[in-house]
Tab-separated table of C-alpha atoms in Angstrom:
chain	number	residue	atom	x	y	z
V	38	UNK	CA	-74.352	53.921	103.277
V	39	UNK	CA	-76.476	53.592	100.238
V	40	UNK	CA	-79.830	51.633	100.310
V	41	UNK	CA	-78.439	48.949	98.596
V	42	UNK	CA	-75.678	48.401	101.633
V	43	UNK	CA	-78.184	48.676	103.882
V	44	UNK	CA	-80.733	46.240	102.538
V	45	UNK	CA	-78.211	43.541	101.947
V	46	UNK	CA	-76.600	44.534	105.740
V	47	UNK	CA	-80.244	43.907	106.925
V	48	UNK	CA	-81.145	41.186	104.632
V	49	UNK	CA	-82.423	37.885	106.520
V	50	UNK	CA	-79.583	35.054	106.518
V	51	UNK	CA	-80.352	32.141	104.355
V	52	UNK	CA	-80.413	29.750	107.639
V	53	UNK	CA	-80.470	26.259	105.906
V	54	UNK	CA	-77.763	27.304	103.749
V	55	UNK	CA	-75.394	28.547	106.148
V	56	UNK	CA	-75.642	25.078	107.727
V	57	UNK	CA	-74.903	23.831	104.805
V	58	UNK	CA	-72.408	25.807	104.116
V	59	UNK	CA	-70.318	25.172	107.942
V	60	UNK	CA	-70.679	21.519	107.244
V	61	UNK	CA	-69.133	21.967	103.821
V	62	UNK	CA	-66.736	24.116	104.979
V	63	UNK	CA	-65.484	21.479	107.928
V	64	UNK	CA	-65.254	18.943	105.594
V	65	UNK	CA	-62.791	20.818	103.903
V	66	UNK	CA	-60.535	21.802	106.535
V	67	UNK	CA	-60.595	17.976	106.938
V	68	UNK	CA	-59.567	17.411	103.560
V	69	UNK	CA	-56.439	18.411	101.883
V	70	UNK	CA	-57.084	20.181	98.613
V	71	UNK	CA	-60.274	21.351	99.240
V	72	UNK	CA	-60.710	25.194	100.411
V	73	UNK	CA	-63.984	26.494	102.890
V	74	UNK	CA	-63.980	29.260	101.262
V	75	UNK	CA	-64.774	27.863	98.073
V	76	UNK	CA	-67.201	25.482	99.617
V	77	UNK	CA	-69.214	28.536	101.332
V	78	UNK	CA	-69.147	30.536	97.678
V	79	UNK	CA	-70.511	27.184	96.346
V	80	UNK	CA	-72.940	27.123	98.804
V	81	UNK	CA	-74.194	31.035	98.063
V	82	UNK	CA	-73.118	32.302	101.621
V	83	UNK	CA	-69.821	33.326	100.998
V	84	UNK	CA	-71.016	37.347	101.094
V	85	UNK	CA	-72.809	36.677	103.947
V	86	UNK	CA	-69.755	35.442	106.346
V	87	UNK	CA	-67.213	37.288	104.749
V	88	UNK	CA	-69.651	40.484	105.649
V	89	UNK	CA	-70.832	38.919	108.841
V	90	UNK	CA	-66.858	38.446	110.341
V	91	UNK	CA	-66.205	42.250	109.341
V	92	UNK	CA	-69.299	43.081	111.202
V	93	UNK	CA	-68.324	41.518	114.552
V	94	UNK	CA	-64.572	42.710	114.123
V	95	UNK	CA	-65.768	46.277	113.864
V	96	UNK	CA	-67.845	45.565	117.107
V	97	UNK	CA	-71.407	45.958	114.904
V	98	UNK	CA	-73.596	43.074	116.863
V	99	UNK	CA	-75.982	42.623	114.273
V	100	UNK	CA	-78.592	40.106	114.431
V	101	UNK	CA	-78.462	38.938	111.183
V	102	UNK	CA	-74.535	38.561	111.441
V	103	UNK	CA	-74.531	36.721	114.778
V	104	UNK	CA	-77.044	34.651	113.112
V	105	UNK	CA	-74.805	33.592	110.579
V	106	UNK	CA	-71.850	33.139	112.142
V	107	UNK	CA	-74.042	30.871	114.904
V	108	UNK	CA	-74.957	29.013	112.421
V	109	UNK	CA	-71.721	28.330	109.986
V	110	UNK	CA	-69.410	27.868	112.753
V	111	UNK	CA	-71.693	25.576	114.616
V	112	UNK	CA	-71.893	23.495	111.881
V	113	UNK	CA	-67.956	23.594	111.439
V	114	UNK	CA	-67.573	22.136	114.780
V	115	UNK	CA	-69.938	19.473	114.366
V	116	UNK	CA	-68.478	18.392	111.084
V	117	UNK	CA	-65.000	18.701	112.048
V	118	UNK	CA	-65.926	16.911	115.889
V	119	UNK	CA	-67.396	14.076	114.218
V	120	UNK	CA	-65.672	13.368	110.744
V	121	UNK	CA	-62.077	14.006	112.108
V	122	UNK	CA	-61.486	10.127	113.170
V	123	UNK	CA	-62.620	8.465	109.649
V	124	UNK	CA	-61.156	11.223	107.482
V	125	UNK	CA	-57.709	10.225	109.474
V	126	UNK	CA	-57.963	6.281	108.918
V	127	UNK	CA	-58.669	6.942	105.343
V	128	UNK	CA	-55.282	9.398	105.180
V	129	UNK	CA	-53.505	6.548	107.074
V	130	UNK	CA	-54.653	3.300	105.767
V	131	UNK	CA	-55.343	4.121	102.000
V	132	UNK	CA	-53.687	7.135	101.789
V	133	UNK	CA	-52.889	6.680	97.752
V	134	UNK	CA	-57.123	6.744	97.615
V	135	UNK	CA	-57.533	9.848	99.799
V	136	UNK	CA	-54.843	11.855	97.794
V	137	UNK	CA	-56.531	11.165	94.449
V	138	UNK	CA	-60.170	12.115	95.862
V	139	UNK	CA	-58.028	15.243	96.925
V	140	UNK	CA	-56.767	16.019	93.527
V	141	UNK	CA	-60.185	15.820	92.245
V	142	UNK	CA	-62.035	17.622	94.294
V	143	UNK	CA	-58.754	20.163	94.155
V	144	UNK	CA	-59.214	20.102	90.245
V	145	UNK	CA	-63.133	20.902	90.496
V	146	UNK	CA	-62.731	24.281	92.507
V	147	UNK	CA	-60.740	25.552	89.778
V	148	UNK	CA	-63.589	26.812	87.343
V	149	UNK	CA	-65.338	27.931	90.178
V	150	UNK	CA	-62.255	30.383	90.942
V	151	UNK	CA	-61.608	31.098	87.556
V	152	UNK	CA	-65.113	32.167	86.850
V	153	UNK	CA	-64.601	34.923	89.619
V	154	UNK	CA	-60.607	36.010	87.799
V	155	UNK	CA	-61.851	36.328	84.128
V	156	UNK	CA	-60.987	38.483	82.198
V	157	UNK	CA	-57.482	37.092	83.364
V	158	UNK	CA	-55.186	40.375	83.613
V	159	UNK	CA	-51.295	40.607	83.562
V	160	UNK	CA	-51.484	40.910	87.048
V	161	UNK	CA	-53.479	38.164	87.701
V	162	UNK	CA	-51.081	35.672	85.303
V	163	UNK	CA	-48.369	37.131	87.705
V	164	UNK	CA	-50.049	36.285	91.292
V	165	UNK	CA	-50.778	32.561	89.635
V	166	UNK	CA	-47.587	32.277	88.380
V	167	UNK	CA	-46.717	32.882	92.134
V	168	UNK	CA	-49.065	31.348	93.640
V	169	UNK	CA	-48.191	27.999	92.241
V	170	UNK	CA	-44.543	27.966	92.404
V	171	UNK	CA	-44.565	29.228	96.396
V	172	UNK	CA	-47.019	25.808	97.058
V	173	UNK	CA	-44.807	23.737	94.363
V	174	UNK	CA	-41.673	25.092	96.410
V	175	UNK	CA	-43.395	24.404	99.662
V	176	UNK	CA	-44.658	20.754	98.803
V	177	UNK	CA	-41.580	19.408	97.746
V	178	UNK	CA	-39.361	20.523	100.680
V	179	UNK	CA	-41.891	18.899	102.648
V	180	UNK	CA	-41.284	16.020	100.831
V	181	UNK	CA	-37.242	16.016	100.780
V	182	UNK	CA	-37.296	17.415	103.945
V	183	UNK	CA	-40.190	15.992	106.290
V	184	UNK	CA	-38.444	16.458	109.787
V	185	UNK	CA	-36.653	19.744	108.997
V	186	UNK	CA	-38.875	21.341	111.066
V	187	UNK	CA	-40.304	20.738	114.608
V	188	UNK	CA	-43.573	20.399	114.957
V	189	UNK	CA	-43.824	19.728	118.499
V	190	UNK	CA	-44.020	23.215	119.871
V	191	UNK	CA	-46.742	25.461	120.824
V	192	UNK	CA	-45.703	28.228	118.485
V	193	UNK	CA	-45.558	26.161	115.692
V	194	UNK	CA	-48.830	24.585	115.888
V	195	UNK	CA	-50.116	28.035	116.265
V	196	UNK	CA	-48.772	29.953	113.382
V	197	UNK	CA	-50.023	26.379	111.058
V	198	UNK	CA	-53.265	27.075	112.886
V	199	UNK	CA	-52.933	31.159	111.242
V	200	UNK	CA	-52.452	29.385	108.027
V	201	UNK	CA	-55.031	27.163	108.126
V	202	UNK	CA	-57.618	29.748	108.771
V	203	UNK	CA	-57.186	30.413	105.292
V	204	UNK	CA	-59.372	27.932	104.291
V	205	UNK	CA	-62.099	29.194	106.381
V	206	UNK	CA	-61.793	33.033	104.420
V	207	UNK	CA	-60.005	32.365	100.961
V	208	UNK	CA	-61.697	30.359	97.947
V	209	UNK	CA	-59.130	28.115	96.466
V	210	UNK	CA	-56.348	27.821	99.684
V	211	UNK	CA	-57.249	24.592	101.408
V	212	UNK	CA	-55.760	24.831	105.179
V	213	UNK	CA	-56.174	20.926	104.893
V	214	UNK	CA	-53.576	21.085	102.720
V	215	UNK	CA	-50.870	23.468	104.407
V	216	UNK	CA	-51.631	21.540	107.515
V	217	UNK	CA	-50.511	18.455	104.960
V	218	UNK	CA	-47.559	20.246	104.116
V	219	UNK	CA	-46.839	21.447	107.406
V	220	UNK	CA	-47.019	18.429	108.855
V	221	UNK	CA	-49.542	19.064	111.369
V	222	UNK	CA	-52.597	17.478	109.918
V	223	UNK	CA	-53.002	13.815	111.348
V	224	UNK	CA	-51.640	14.987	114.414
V	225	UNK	CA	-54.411	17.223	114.436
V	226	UNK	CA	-57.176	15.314	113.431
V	227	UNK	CA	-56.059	12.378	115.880
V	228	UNK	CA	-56.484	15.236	118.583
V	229	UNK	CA	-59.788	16.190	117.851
V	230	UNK	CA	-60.649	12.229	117.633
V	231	UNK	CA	-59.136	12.276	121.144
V	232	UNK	CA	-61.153	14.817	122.197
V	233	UNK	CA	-64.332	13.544	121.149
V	234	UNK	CA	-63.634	10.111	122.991
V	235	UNK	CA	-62.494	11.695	125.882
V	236	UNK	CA	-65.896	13.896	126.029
V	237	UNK	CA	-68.072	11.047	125.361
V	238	UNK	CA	-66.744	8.438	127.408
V	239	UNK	CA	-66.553	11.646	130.130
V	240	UNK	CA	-62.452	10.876	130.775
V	241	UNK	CA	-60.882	13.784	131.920
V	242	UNK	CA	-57.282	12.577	130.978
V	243	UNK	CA	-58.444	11.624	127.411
V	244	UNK	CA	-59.484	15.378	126.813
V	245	UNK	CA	-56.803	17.022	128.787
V	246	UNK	CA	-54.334	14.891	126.533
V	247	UNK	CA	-55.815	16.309	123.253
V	248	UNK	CA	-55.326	20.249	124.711
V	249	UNK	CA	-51.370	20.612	123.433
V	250	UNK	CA	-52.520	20.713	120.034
V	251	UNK	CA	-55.851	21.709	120.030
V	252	UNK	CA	-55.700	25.421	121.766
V	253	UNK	CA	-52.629	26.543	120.045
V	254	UNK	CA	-54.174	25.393	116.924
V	255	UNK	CA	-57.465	26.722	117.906
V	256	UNK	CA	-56.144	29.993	118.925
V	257	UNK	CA	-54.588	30.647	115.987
V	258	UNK	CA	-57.462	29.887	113.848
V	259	UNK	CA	-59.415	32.131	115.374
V	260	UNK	CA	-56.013	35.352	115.206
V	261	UNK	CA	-56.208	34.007	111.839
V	262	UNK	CA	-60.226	34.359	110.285
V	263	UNK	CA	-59.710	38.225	112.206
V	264	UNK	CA	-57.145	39.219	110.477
V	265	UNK	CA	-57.439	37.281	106.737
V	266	UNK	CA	-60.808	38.261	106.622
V	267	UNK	CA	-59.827	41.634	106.847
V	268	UNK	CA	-56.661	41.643	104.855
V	269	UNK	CA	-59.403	40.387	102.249
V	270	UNK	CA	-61.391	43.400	101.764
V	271	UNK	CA	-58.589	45.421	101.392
V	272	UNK	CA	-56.428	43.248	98.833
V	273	UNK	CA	-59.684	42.997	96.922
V	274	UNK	CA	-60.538	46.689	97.411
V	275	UNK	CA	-57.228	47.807	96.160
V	276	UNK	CA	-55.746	44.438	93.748
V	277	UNK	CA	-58.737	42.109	92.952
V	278	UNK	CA	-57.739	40.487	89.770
V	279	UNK	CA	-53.842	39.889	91.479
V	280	UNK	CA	-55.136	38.175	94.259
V	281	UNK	CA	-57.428	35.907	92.478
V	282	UNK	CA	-54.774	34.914	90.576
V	283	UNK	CA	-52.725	34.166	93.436
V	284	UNK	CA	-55.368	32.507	94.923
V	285	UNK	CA	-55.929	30.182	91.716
V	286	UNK	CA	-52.242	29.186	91.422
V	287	UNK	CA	-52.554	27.970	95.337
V	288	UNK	CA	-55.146	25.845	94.204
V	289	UNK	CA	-53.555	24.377	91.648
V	290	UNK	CA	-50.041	24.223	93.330
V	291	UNK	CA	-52.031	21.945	96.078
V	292	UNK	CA	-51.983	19.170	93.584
V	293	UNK	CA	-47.832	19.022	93.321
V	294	UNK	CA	-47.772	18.136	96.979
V	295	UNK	CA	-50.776	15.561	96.370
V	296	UNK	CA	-49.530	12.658	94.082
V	297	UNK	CA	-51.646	9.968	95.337
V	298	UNK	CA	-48.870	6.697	95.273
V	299	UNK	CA	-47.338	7.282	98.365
V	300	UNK	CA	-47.503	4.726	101.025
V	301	UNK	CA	-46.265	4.634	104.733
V	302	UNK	CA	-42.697	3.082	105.544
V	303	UNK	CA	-42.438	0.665	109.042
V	304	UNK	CA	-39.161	1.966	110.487
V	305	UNK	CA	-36.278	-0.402	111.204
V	306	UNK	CA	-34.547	-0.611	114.155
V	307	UNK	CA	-31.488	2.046	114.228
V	308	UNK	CA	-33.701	4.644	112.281
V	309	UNK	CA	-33.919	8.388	113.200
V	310	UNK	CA	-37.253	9.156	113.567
V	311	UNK	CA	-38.514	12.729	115.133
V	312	UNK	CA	-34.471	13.371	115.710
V	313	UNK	CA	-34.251	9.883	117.935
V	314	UNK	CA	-33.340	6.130	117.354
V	315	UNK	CA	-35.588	3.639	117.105
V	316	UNK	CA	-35.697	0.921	119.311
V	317	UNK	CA	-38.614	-1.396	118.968
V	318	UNK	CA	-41.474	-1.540	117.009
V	319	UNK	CA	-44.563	-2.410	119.345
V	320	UNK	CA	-48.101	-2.848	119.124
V	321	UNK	CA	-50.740	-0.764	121.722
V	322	UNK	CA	-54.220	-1.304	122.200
V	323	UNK	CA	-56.329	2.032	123.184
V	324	UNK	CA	-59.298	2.542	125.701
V	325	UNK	CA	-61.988	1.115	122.859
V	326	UNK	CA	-59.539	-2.389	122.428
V	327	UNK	CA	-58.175	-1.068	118.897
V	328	UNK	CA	-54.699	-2.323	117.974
V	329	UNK	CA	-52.116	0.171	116.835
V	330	UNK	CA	-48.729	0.249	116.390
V	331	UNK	CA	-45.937	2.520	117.209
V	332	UNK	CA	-42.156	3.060	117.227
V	333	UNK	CA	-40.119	3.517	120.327
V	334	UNK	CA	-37.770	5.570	120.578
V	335	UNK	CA	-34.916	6.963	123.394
V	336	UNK	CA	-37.036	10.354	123.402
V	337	UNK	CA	-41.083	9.206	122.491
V	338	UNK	CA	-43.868	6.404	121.384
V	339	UNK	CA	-44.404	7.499	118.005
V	340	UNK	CA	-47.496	6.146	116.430
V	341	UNK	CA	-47.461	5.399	112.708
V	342	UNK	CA	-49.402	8.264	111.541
V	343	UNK	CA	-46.236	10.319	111.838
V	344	UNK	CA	-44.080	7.466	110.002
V	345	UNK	CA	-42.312	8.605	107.048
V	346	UNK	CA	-43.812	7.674	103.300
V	347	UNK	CA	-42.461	6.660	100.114
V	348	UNK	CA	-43.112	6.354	96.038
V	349	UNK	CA	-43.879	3.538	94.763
V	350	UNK	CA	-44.813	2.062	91.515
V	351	UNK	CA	-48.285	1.683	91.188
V	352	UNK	CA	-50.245	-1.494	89.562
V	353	UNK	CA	-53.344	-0.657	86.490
V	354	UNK	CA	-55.667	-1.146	89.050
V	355	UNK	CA	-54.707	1.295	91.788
V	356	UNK	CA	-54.028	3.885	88.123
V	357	UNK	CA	-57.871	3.245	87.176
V	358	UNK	CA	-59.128	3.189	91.107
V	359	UNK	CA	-56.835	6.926	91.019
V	360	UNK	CA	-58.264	8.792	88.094
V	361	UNK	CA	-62.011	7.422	88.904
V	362	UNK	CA	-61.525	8.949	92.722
V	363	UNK	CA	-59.829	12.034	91.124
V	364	UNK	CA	-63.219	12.372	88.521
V	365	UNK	CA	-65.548	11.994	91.829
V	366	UNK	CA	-63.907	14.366	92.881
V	367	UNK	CA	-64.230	17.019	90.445
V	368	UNK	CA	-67.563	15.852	90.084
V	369	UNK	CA	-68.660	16.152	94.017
V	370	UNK	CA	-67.202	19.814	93.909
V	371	UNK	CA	-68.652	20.857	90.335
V	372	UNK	CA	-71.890	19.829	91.592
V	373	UNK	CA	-71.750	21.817	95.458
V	374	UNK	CA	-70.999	24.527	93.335
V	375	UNK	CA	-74.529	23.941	91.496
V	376	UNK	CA	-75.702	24.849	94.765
V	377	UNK	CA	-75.863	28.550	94.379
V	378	UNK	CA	-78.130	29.342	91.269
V	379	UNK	CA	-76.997	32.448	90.610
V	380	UNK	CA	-73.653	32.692	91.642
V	381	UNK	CA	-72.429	35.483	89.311
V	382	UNK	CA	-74.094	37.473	92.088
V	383	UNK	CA	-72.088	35.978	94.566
V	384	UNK	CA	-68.701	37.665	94.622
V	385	UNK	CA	-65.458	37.826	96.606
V	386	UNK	CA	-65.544	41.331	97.371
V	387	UNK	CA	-66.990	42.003	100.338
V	388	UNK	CA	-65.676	45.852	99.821
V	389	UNK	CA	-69.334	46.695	98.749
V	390	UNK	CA	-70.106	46.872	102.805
V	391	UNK	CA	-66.971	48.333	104.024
């Protein structure tokens, strides 16, 4: 190991910034669009979780790795345990306004990513050239298609939980998003709302009720930071400027699946809905007196985050409200990337320390 290795492997951990970081990086894998691994990089950590994970993998308990892990995941958690329930009412309730902040704040991790590809290779037009049809492809099968797929079983919420520890290793892949796309994401942000009130009103079957999604998720995030966070170092060992590419043409392949004028559709009586016909549409009232409302079906209650949506024609006022959400947007992620002053030092390529 050269002295260079060695002085950044025993460098001290920029504390306040890896908090910073964890809570950025939360907020993104709330957020559809967004990618923690972008938000880290902005923050000027990126290097030292991407270098702190391989640590831990290979079994090297360094302090200044457990340190920052400690710290960024910690502050995932609390970000994630306490923003989970608004983020959700915004997706539900004015879900045309939450897909436009998406866009934007998609839209403003772009230079940020780009900055790290240039000189753009051949190689690199090719893997965002892919990159952007295979999340085009994705998104609108999704769309077409919103119930070909189960989403009820253990597996599945596992392997979405693989993919959405993408977010939490790869600048420009939001796992926010493929959890949109996969159709996983309010049911898994109403869990960890579930969660939360079931810890802090101390119910027992309020908790236990939010475990089916939660620890297949949750174990699956964690199979997946292992082992992307290791395929990492090697891709960008062996084909850097193709896998930035790919990585940008994710990001911008996000935004197909993210046209903000969708709005949910109340089910009739006689629909199929999650493979069952509906037979009433009835309103509930949960522990804290909130009214919801939910379709019955033969086989399950389902509540209306899990409704399908539907285009519609929007007025010059929601077009105006869209593109001033989508330039916050860009403008909330240009400036967290501000954060780091001297980011050209803060690279991707964590091969440096392998």
């Amino acid at each position: 190991m050269s002295t260079a290795e060695s002085s950044t492997d025993t460098q001290r951990p920029p504390i306040l910034r890896c908090l910073l970081g964890g809570t950025l990086m939360g907020l993104a894998n709330l957020v559809p669009g967004i990618s923690g691994g972008t938000m880290l990089l902005a923050a000027g950590v990126y290097r030292h979780f991407i270098n702190a994970i391989a640590d831990l993998t290979a079994f090297r308990f360094k302090p200044a790795s457990i340190v920052t892990i400690s710290c960024i995941i910690s502050a995932v958690f609390a970000a994630i345990l306490f923003l989970a329930g608004p983020v959700k009412a915004l997706v539900i309730d004015h879900r045309w306004a939450a897909y436009a902040l998406f866009i934007g704040l998609t839209l403003g991790g772009v230079p940020l990513v780009w900055k790290l590809l240039r000189p753009a290779t051949p190689g690199a037009v090719i893997g965002s050239i892919i990159g952007f049809v295979g999340m085009a492809v994705l998104a609108i099968i999704q769309a077409q298609q919103p119930d070909a797929v189960s989403r009820d079983g253990y597996l599945f919420m596992f392997l979405a939980g693989i993919a959405g520890a993408s977010a939490m290793i790869l600048p420009g892949v939001s796992g926010g998003y493929l959890f949109l796309v996969l159709g996983v994401y309010v049911p898994f942000l109403g869990a960890i709302d579930q969660f939360k009130t079931g810890v802090l009103g101390l119910s027992v079957d309020e908790t236990l009720r939010a475990f089916p999604t939660l620890v297949p998720v949750g174990l699956g995030v964690l199979v997946g930071v292992v082992g992307v966070s290791n395929l990492l170092k090697l891709l960008l060992t062996r084909v850097e400027k193709p896998t930035l590419g790919l990585l940008l043409g994710l990001l911008l392949g996000a935004i197909v699946g993210l046209y903000p004028f969708q709005q949910t559709i109340t089910p009739e009586i006689g629909d199929t809905l999650k493979g069952a016909s509906v037979t009433a549409i009835e309103e509930r009232t949960d522990d804290d007196g909130n009214a919801y409302m939910v379709a019955v079906t033969k086989i399950k209650e389902v509540e209306r985050e899990d409704w399908p949506t539907e285009y519609f024609a929007p007025n010059t006022k929601q077009i105006a409200g869209a593109i001033g959400l989508i330039l916050l947007g860009i403008f909330i992620t240009a400036g967290i990337s501000r954060l780091d002053p001297d980011q050209n030092q803060e690279q991707p390529n964590p091969s440096t320390n392998s």
